[in-house]
Amino acid sequence: MKFNPASKERGFSTKAIHHGYDPQSAHGSLNAPVYMTSTYAFENAAEAEAVFAGESDRYVYGRQHNPTQALLEARIATLEGAEAALVTSSGMAAITSTFWTFLRSGDEIVCHHTIYSTASMFLGELVRFGITVKKVDVGDATELQQAISSKSKFVYLESPVNPTGELIDIAKVASVAHAAGLKVIVDSTFASPALQTPLKLGADMVIHSLTKYINGHGDLLGGCVIGDAATMAEIRAIGLRYMSGGVISPMSCFLILRGLKTLKVRMRQHGENALKVAQMLATHPAVKSVCYPFLPQSPQYELAQRQMSAGTGIISFELKSGFEGARRMMNRLELIACALSLGDTESLITHPAALIEARKKIKPDTHLAKGVSREMIRLSVGLEDVQDLIADLEQALQGEQ
Ligand SMILES: *Cc1c(COP(=O)(O)O)cnc(C)c1O
């Protein structure tokens, strides 16, 4: 093998394209083979017994591992600067597999009050299993300290936060949490490893929804958890294999490996486009506020520069014409799609409060996360030509001035 990843410190994209695979190991095939199999044949009875006796770690069954998945795990781990990674069928499967591995009845989690809505619901459901979730502003050291008790196991947060795009000072959270003996889990989906590596800032584990930027093309679901090798082995053995069963398909791994190759160039363009869109929104007379931490006038600009290498593609903003104005504006868009996901090549827009109000009709206790206003709109800026995105937003905003 000519490319030995251990021999030299290679750059991000070089590793994203080459790490962990030698074409000569597979007939010179430039792309790694996809192992479409659910189980693996043993050579003989003794080999099967050796596996079950813990004397061999060869492939056994698809609910634990697959060679295509293993390559993706190795690549993601190296890009995050971690020992190991575990890839799952969705971001939610990564979150549930992690918590189900380590939590027991009586434990507590301290979680930031604004997080991805489905993750928030999962944490809410944990109450049924005797686990308490305390939602506070983890960015406020005093609030965080007060929420921690002898029963607390983890601090859980996203940065940037979904859906607002605000940042949380990861190093600051880690120092408070570690002083109290807690582990910190950071969902870094909005940044991807191209823009931010939370482990280097003190986090103990990182979560990604691979569905978003890392795959980047809106054609599959995937998730991962990243950290030290022993912890990842435990999550694989317990949370994934015995509890969630949230295994990803080898074909999805192949597509994510393909997406990963262009992650850095895509993130650079998402960020460049988003900054231009945010600048337009910030000076537009119909716009009340814009949250994009890489805008120089943002109150989080200093933290953004310290914590991330560049801006992501997510902007949140509010219109002066409020909730109804947001609905009207979105209905006028011609190019930007009204859709839930984010991080795709296509620009996507969503109005969380409108969906929550609709949801209330069938689930009356549904409510907006703290820090999310009724008028807030989340825009995931895609890779279209930025002048076309700006023109689409300008024509849609025209009626709201
Ligand atoms: C989408 C998302 C998730 C959940 O990921 P899925 O792949 O949809 O299960 C978790 N965290 C964040 C920040 C997300 O945006």
Coordinates of C-alpha atoms and ligand atoms in Angstrom, one line a residue:
M1 CA 0.0 0.0 0.0
K2 CA 1.5 3.3 -1.0
F3 CA -0.7 5.5 1.2
N4 CA 0.1 4.8 4.8
P5 CA -2.1 7.0 6.9
A6 CA 0.1 6.5 9.9
S7 CA 3.3 7.5 8.2
K8 CA 2.6 11.2 7.8
E9 CA 0.1 13.7 9.1
R10 CA -2.2 14.1 6.1
G11 CA -4.8 16.8 5.5
F12 CA -8.5 16.5 6.1
S13 CA -9.6 15.8 2.5
T14 CA -6.7 13.4 1.9
K15 CA -7.9 11.3 4.8
A16 CA -11.5 11.7 3.8
I17 CA -10.7 10.2 0.4
H18 CA -8.0 7.6 1.2
H19 CA -7.9 6.7 4.9
G20 CA -8.1 3.0 5.7
Y21 CA -8.4 1.5 2.2
D22 CA -5.8 0.2 -0.2
P23 CA -7.2 -0.5 -3.7
Q24 CA -4.7 -3.3 -4.1
S25 CA -6.5 -5.2 -1.4
A26 CA -9.6 -5.5 -3.7
H27 CA -8.4 -6.1 -7.3
G28 CA -7.3 -2.5 -7.7
S29 CA -10.9 -1.3 -7.3
L30 CA -10.6 2.5 -6.7
N31 CA -13.7 2.4 -4.5
A32 CA -14.0 0.1 -1.6
P33 CA -16.3 -3.0 -2.1
V34 CA -19.7 -3.1 -0.6
Y35 CA -20.2 -6.2 1.4
M36 CA -23.9 -7.0 1.1
T37 CA -24.2 -9.7 3.6
S38 CA -26.1 -10.3 6.9
T39 CA -23.9 -13.1 8.1
Y40 CA -20.4 -14.5 7.7
A41 CA -19.5 -18.2 7.2
F42 CA -17.1 -19.8 9.6
E43 CA -14.4 -22.0 8.3
N44 CA -15.3 -24.8 10.7
A45 CA -16.9 -25.5 14.1
A46 CA -13.7 -24.6 16.0
E47 CA -13.6 -21.1 14.5
A48 CA -17.2 -20.5 15.4
E49 CA -16.5 -21.6 19.0
A50 CA -13.4 -19.4 19.2
V51 CA -15.6 -16.4 18.3
F52 CA -18.1 -17.3 21.0
A53 CA -15.3 -17.9 23.5
G54 CA -14.0 -14.3 22.8
E55 CA -10.8 -15.6 21.3
S56 CA -11.4 -14.2 17.8
D57 CA -12.9 -10.9 16.6
R58 CA -13.7 -11.9 13.0
Y59 CA -17.0 -10.9 11.4
V60 CA -19.9 -12.9 12.7
Y61 CA -23.3 -11.2 12.1
G62 CA -24.5 -7.9 10.6
R63 CA -26.0 -6.5 13.7
Q64 CA -22.5 -5.9 15.1
H65 CA -20.4 -5.0 12.1
N66 CA -19.7 -5.1 8.4
P67 CA -16.4 -4.4 6.5
T68 CA -18.0 -1.4 4.6
Q69 CA -19.3 0.0 7.8
A70 CA -15.8 -0.6 9.4
L71 CA -14.1 1.5 6.7
L72 CA -16.6 4.3 7.2
E73 CA -16.1 4.1 11.0
A74 CA -12.3 4.3 10.6
R75 CA -12.6 7.4 8.3
I76 CA -15.0 9.3 10.6
A77 CA -12.9 8.5 13.6
T78 CA -9.7 9.8 12.0
L79 CA -11.5 13.0 10.8
E80 CA -12.7 13.7 14.3
G81 CA -9.3 12.9 15.8
A82 CA -10.7 10.0 17.8
E83 CA -9.7 6.4 18.5
A84 CA -13.0 4.9 17.2
A85 CA -16.5 5.5 15.8
L86 CA -19.7 3.5 15.6
V87 CA -22.0 4.1 12.7
T88 CA -25.7 3.5 13.1
S89 CA -28.9 3.5 11.0
S90 CA -29.8 7.1 11.9
G91 CA -28.7 9.9 14.2
M92 CA -31.4 8.9 16.6
A93 CA -30.1 5.3 16.6
A94 CA -26.7 6.7 17.6
I95 CA -28.2 8.7 20.5
T96 CA -30.5 5.9 21.8
S97 CA -27.7 3.3 21.5
T98 CA -25.4 5.5 23.5
F99 CA -27.8 6.3 26.3
W100 CA -29.2 2.8 26.6
T101 CA -25.7 1.4 27.0
F102 CA -24.8 3.6 30.0
L103 CA -27.9 4.7 31.8
R104 CA -29.9 3.0 34.5
S105 CA -33.0 3.8 36.5
G106 CA -32.2 6.6 39.0
D107 CA -29.6 8.3 36.7
E108 CA -29.8 11.9 35.6
I109 CA -28.8 13.7 32.4
V110 CA -28.2 17.4 32.2
C111 CA -29.2 18.6 28.7
H112 CA -29.2 22.0 27.0
H113 CA -32.8 23.4 26.8
T114 CA -32.7 23.7 23.0
I115 CA -32.0 20.6 21.0
Y116 CA -33.2 18.7 18.0
S117 CA -36.9 18.1 18.6
T118 CA -36.8 14.3 18.2
A119 CA -33.8 13.9 20.6
S120 CA -35.7 16.1 23.0
M121 CA -38.7 13.7 22.8
F122 CA -36.5 10.7 23.3
L123 CA -35.0 12.3 26.4
G124 CA -38.5 13.0 27.6
E125 CA -39.5 9.4 27.2
L126 CA -36.6 8.3 29.4
V127 CA -38.6 9.5 32.4
R128 CA -40.7 6.3 32.0
F129 CA -37.5 4.3 32.7
G130 CA -36.7 6.2 35.9
I131 CA -34.2 8.5 34.3
T132 CA -34.4 12.3 35.0
V133 CA -33.5 14.8 32.3
K134 CA -32.8 18.3 33.5
K135 CA -33.0 20.9 30.8
V136 CA -31.0 24.1 31.5
D137 CA -28.9 26.6 29.7
V138 CA -25.6 24.5 29.8
G139 CA -23.7 27.5 28.4
D140 CA -24.3 29.3 31.7
A141 CA -21.7 27.8 34.1
T142 CA -23.8 28.6 37.2
E143 CA -27.0 27.0 35.8
L144 CA -25.0 24.0 34.7
Q145 CA -23.3 23.6 38.1
Q146 CA -26.7 23.9 39.9
A147 CA -28.3 21.2 37.7
I148 CA -25.5 18.7 38.4
S149 CA -26.1 16.2 41.2
S150 CA -24.5 13.0 42.4
K151 CA -26.9 11.1 40.2
S152 CA -25.9 13.0 37.0
K153 CA -24.0 10.9 34.3
F154 CA -23.8 13.1 31.2
V155 CA -24.1 16.6 29.9
Y156 CA -25.7 16.6 26.5
L157 CA -25.7 19.5 24.0
E158 CA -25.6 20.4 20.4
S159 CA -23.4 23.1 19.0
P160 CA -24.4 24.7 16.8
V161 CA -27.9 24.3 18.3
N162 CA -30.8 22.9 16.2
P163 CA -32.8 24.9 15.1
T164 CA -31.4 28.3 16.1
G165 CA -27.8 27.9 14.9
E166 CA -26.5 29.4 18.2
L167 CA -23.2 28.1 19.6
I168 CA -22.3 26.8 23.1
D169 CA -18.8 27.1 24.4
I170 CA -17.9 23.4 24.5
A171 CA -14.6 23.9 26.4
K172 CA -16.4 25.8 29.1
V173 CA -19.1 23.1 29.5
A174 CA -16.4 20.4 29.5
S175 CA -14.4 22.1 32.3
V176 CA -17.5 22.4 34.6
A177 CA -18.8 18.9 33.8
H178 CA -15.4 17.2 34.2
A179 CA -14.8 18.9 37.6
A180 CA -18.0 17.2 38.7
G181 CA -17.0 13.8 37.1
L182 CA -19.6 13.9 34.3
K183 CA -19.0 13.1 30.6
V184 CA -19.9 15.5 27.9
I185 CA -21.7 14.4 24.7
V186 CA -21.8 16.9 21.9
D187 CA -24.0 16.6 18.9
S188 CA -21.9 18.3 16.2
T189 CA -24.2 17.5 13.3
F190 CA -24.5 21.2 12.2
A191 CA -20.7 21.6 12.0
S192 CA -19.4 18.3 10.7
P193 CA -15.8 17.4 11.4
A194 CA -14.8 19.7 8.6
L195 CA -15.6 22.8 10.8
Q196 CA -15.3 21.6 14.4
T197 CA -13.8 18.8 16.4
P198 CA -15.4 18.8 19.9
L199 CA -13.1 16.1 21.3
K200 CA -10.2 18.5 21.0
L201 CA -12.3 21.0 23.0
G202 CA -12.8 18.6 25.8
A203 CA -15.9 16.6 24.8
D204 CA -15.9 12.9 25.6
M205 CA -18.2 11.7 22.8
V206 CA -19.4 13.2 19.6
I207 CA -22.7 12.4 17.8
H208 CA -23.5 13.1 14.2
S209 CA -26.6 12.6 12.1
L210 CA -24.9 11.4 9.0
T211 CA -28.2 12.1 7.2
K212 CA -27.2 15.8 7.1
Y213 CA -23.8 17.3 6.0
I214 CA -21.6 14.2 6.1
N215 CA -23.6 12.3 3.5
G216 CA -24.8 15.6 2.2
H217 CA -27.1 14.5 -0.6
G218 CA -30.4 13.9 1.1
D219 CA -30.7 10.3 -0.1
L220 CA -30.3 8.2 3.1
L221 CA -30.3 8.2 6.9
G222 CA -27.3 7.4 9.1
G223 CA -25.8 8.4 12.4
C224 CA -22.6 7.9 14.4
V225 CA -21.1 8.2 17.8
I226 CA -17.4 8.9 18.2
G227 CA -15.0 8.5 21.2
D228 CA -12.5 6.2 22.8
A229 CA -12.2 2.6 21.6
A230 CA -13.4 0.9 24.8
T231 CA -16.5 3.1 25.0
M232 CA -17.4 2.5 21.3
A233 CA -16.9 -1.2 21.8
E234 CA -19.3 -1.1 24.7
I235 CA -22.0 0.8 22.7
R236 CA -21.6 -1.6 19.8
A237 CA -21.9 -4.7 22.1
I238 CA -24.8 -3.4 24.2
G239 CA -26.7 -0.4 22.8
L240 CA -26.5 -1.4 19.2
R241 CA -26.4 -5.2 19.2
Y242 CA -28.7 -5.9 22.1
M243 CA -30.9 -2.9 22.6
S244 CA -31.6 -0.6 19.6
G245 CA -30.6 -2.9 16.7
G246 CA -30.2 0.3 14.7
V247 CA -27.8 -1.1 12.2
I248 CA -27.0 0.8 9.0
S249 CA -27.1 -0.9 5.6
P250 CA -23.8 -1.5 3.7
M251 CA -25.1 0.4 0.7
S252 CA -25.8 3.5 2.9
C253 CA -22.2 3.2 4.2
F254 CA -20.9 3.2 0.6
L255 CA -22.9 6.3 -0.2
I256 CA -21.7 8.1 3.0
L257 CA -18.1 7.2 2.1
R258 CA -18.8 8.9 -1.3
G259 CA -20.3 11.9 0.4
L260 CA -17.4 12.2 2.8
K261 CA -14.9 12.6 0.0
T262 CA -16.3 16.1 -0.8
L263 CA -17.2 17.1 2.7
K264 CA -14.6 19.8 3.1
V265 CA -15.2 21.5 -0.3
R266 CA -19.0 21.3 0.3
M267 CA -18.8 22.8 3.8
R268 CA -16.6 25.7 2.4
Q269 CA -19.3 26.5 -0.2
H270 CA -22.2 26.0 2.3
G271 CA -20.5 28.5 4.6
E272 CA -19.6 31.0 1.9
N273 CA -23.2 31.0 0.5
A274 CA -24.7 31.2 4.0
L275 CA -22.6 34.2 5.0
K276 CA -23.8 36.1 1.9
V277 CA -27.4 35.1 2.5
A278 CA -27.1 36.1 6.2
Q279 CA -25.6 39.5 5.2
M280 CA -28.5 40.1 2.8
L281 CA -31.0 39.2 5.5
A282 CA -29.3 41.3 8.2
T283 CA -29.8 44.5 6.1
H284 CA -33.3 43.6 4.7
P285 CA -36.1 45.9 6.0
A286 CA -38.6 43.0 6.5
V287 CA -36.2 41.1 8.7
K288 CA -36.3 41.5 12.5
S289 CA -33.2 39.4 13.5
V290 CA -30.7 37.0 12.0
C291 CA -28.7 34.4 13.9
Y292 CA -25.5 33.4 12.1
P293 CA -22.5 33.4 14.4
F294 CA -20.0 34.1 11.7
L295 CA -21.6 37.5 10.9
P296 CA -19.0 40.0 12.4
Q297 CA -21.8 41.8 14.2
S298 CA -23.0 38.6 15.9
P299 CA -22.6 38.5 19.7
Q300 CA -21.1 35.0 19.2
Y301 CA -18.5 36.0 16.6
E302 CA -15.6 35.7 19.0
L303 CA -16.7 32.2 20.2
A304 CA -17.4 31.2 16.6
Q305 CA -13.8 32.0 15.6
R306 CA -12.4 30.3 18.6
Q307 CA -14.5 27.1 18.3
M308 CA -15.1 26.5 14.6
S309 CA -12.8 26.9 11.5
A310 CA -15.6 28.4 9.5
G311 CA -19.3 29.0 9.3
T312 CA -21.9 26.3 8.6
G313 CA -24.8 26.5 6.2
I314 CA -27.6 27.1 8.8
I315 CA -29.1 30.5 9.4
S316 CA -32.1 31.2 11.6
F317 CA -34.0 34.5 11.2
E318 CA -37.3 36.3 12.2
L319 CA -39.5 38.6 10.2
K320 CA -41.1 41.8 11.5
S321 CA -44.4 40.4 10.2
G322 CA -44.1 37.5 12.6
F323 CA -45.6 34.0 12.5
E324 CA -48.1 34.8 9.7
G325 CA -45.4 36.6 7.7
A326 CA -43.1 33.6 7.9
R327 CA -45.8 31.4 6.5
R328 CA -46.6 33.8 3.6
M329 CA -42.9 34.3 2.8
M330 CA -42.3 30.5 2.7
N331 CA -45.3 30.1 0.3
R332 CA -43.7 32.6 -2.1
L333 CA -40.4 30.8 -2.4
E334 CA -39.8 29.2 -5.8
L335 CA -36.4 27.6 -5.5
I336 CA -35.8 27.0 -1.8
A337 CA -37.8 23.9 -0.8
C338 CA -40.0 23.8 2.3
A339 CA -38.6 20.6 4.0
L340 CA -37.5 19.3 7.3
S341 CA -33.9 18.1 6.8
L342 CA -30.7 20.1 6.4
G343 CA -27.2 19.9 5.1
D344 CA -28.2 18.8 1.6
T345 CA -27.0 20.3 -1.7
E346 CA -30.6 21.7 -2.0
S347 CA -31.5 24.7 0.1
L348 CA -34.2 23.8 2.6
I349 CA -36.4 26.0 4.8
T350 CA -38.6 25.2 7.8
H351 CA -40.8 27.1 10.3
P352 CA -40.7 25.1 13.5
A353 CA -43.5 27.0 15.3
A354 CA -46.0 26.4 12.5
L355 CA -45.3 22.6 12.7
I356 CA -45.5 22.5 16.5
E357 CA -48.9 24.4 16.4
A358 CA -50.2 21.9 13.9
R359 CA -48.9 19.0 16.0
K360 CA -50.8 20.3 19.0
K361 CA -54.0 19.2 17.3
I362 CA -53.1 15.6 17.9
K363 CA -50.7 16.0 20.8
P364 CA -51.8 18.8 23.0
D365 CA -48.7 18.8 25.3
T366 CA -46.3 19.6 22.3
H367 CA -44.5 22.8 22.8
L368 CA -41.6 24.8 21.3
A369 CA -38.2 24.3 22.8
K370 CA -36.9 27.2 24.9
G371 CA -35.1 29.8 22.8
V372 CA -37.2 29.1 19.7
S373 CA -39.6 31.9 19.0
R374 CA -42.9 31.6 17.1
E375 CA -41.6 33.6 14.2
M376 CA -38.2 31.8 13.9
I377 CA -37.4 30.4 10.4
R378 CA -34.5 27.9 9.9
L379 CA -32.8 28.0 6.5
S380 CA -30.3 25.4 5.4
V381 CA -28.3 27.1 2.7
G382 CA -27.5 24.7 -0.1
L383 CA -25.0 24.6 -2.9
E384 CA -27.0 26.4 -5.6
D385 CA -25.5 29.6 -7.0
V386 CA -25.9 32.1 -4.2
Q387 CA -27.3 34.9 -6.4
D388 CA -30.2 32.6 -7.2
L389 CA -30.9 31.9 -3.5
I390 CA -30.7 35.6 -2.6
A391 CA -33.0 36.5 -5.5
D392 CA -35.5 33.8 -4.4
L393 CA -35.5 35.1 -0.8
E394 CA -35.8 38.8 -1.9
Q395 CA -38.8 38.1 -4.1
A396 CA -40.4 36.1 -1.3
L397 CA -39.7 38.9 1.3
Q398 CA -41.0 41.6 -0.9
G399 CA -44.6 41.4 0.4
E400 CA -43.5 41.6 4.0
Q401 CA -41.9 45.1 4.0
Ligands
LIG1 C1 -31.4 15.4 12.2 C2 -30.7 15.5 13.5 C3 -30.6 14.4 14.4 C4 -31.3 13.1 14.2 O1 -30.7 12.5 13.1 P1 -31.5 11.4 12.2 O2 -30.5 10.9 11.2 O3 -32.6 12.2 11.5 O4 -32.0 10.3 13.1 C5 -29.9 14.6 15.6 N1 -29.3 15.8 15.9 C6 -29.4 16.9 15.0 C7 -28.7 18.1 15.4 C8 -30.1 16.8 13.8 O5 -30.1 17.8 13.0

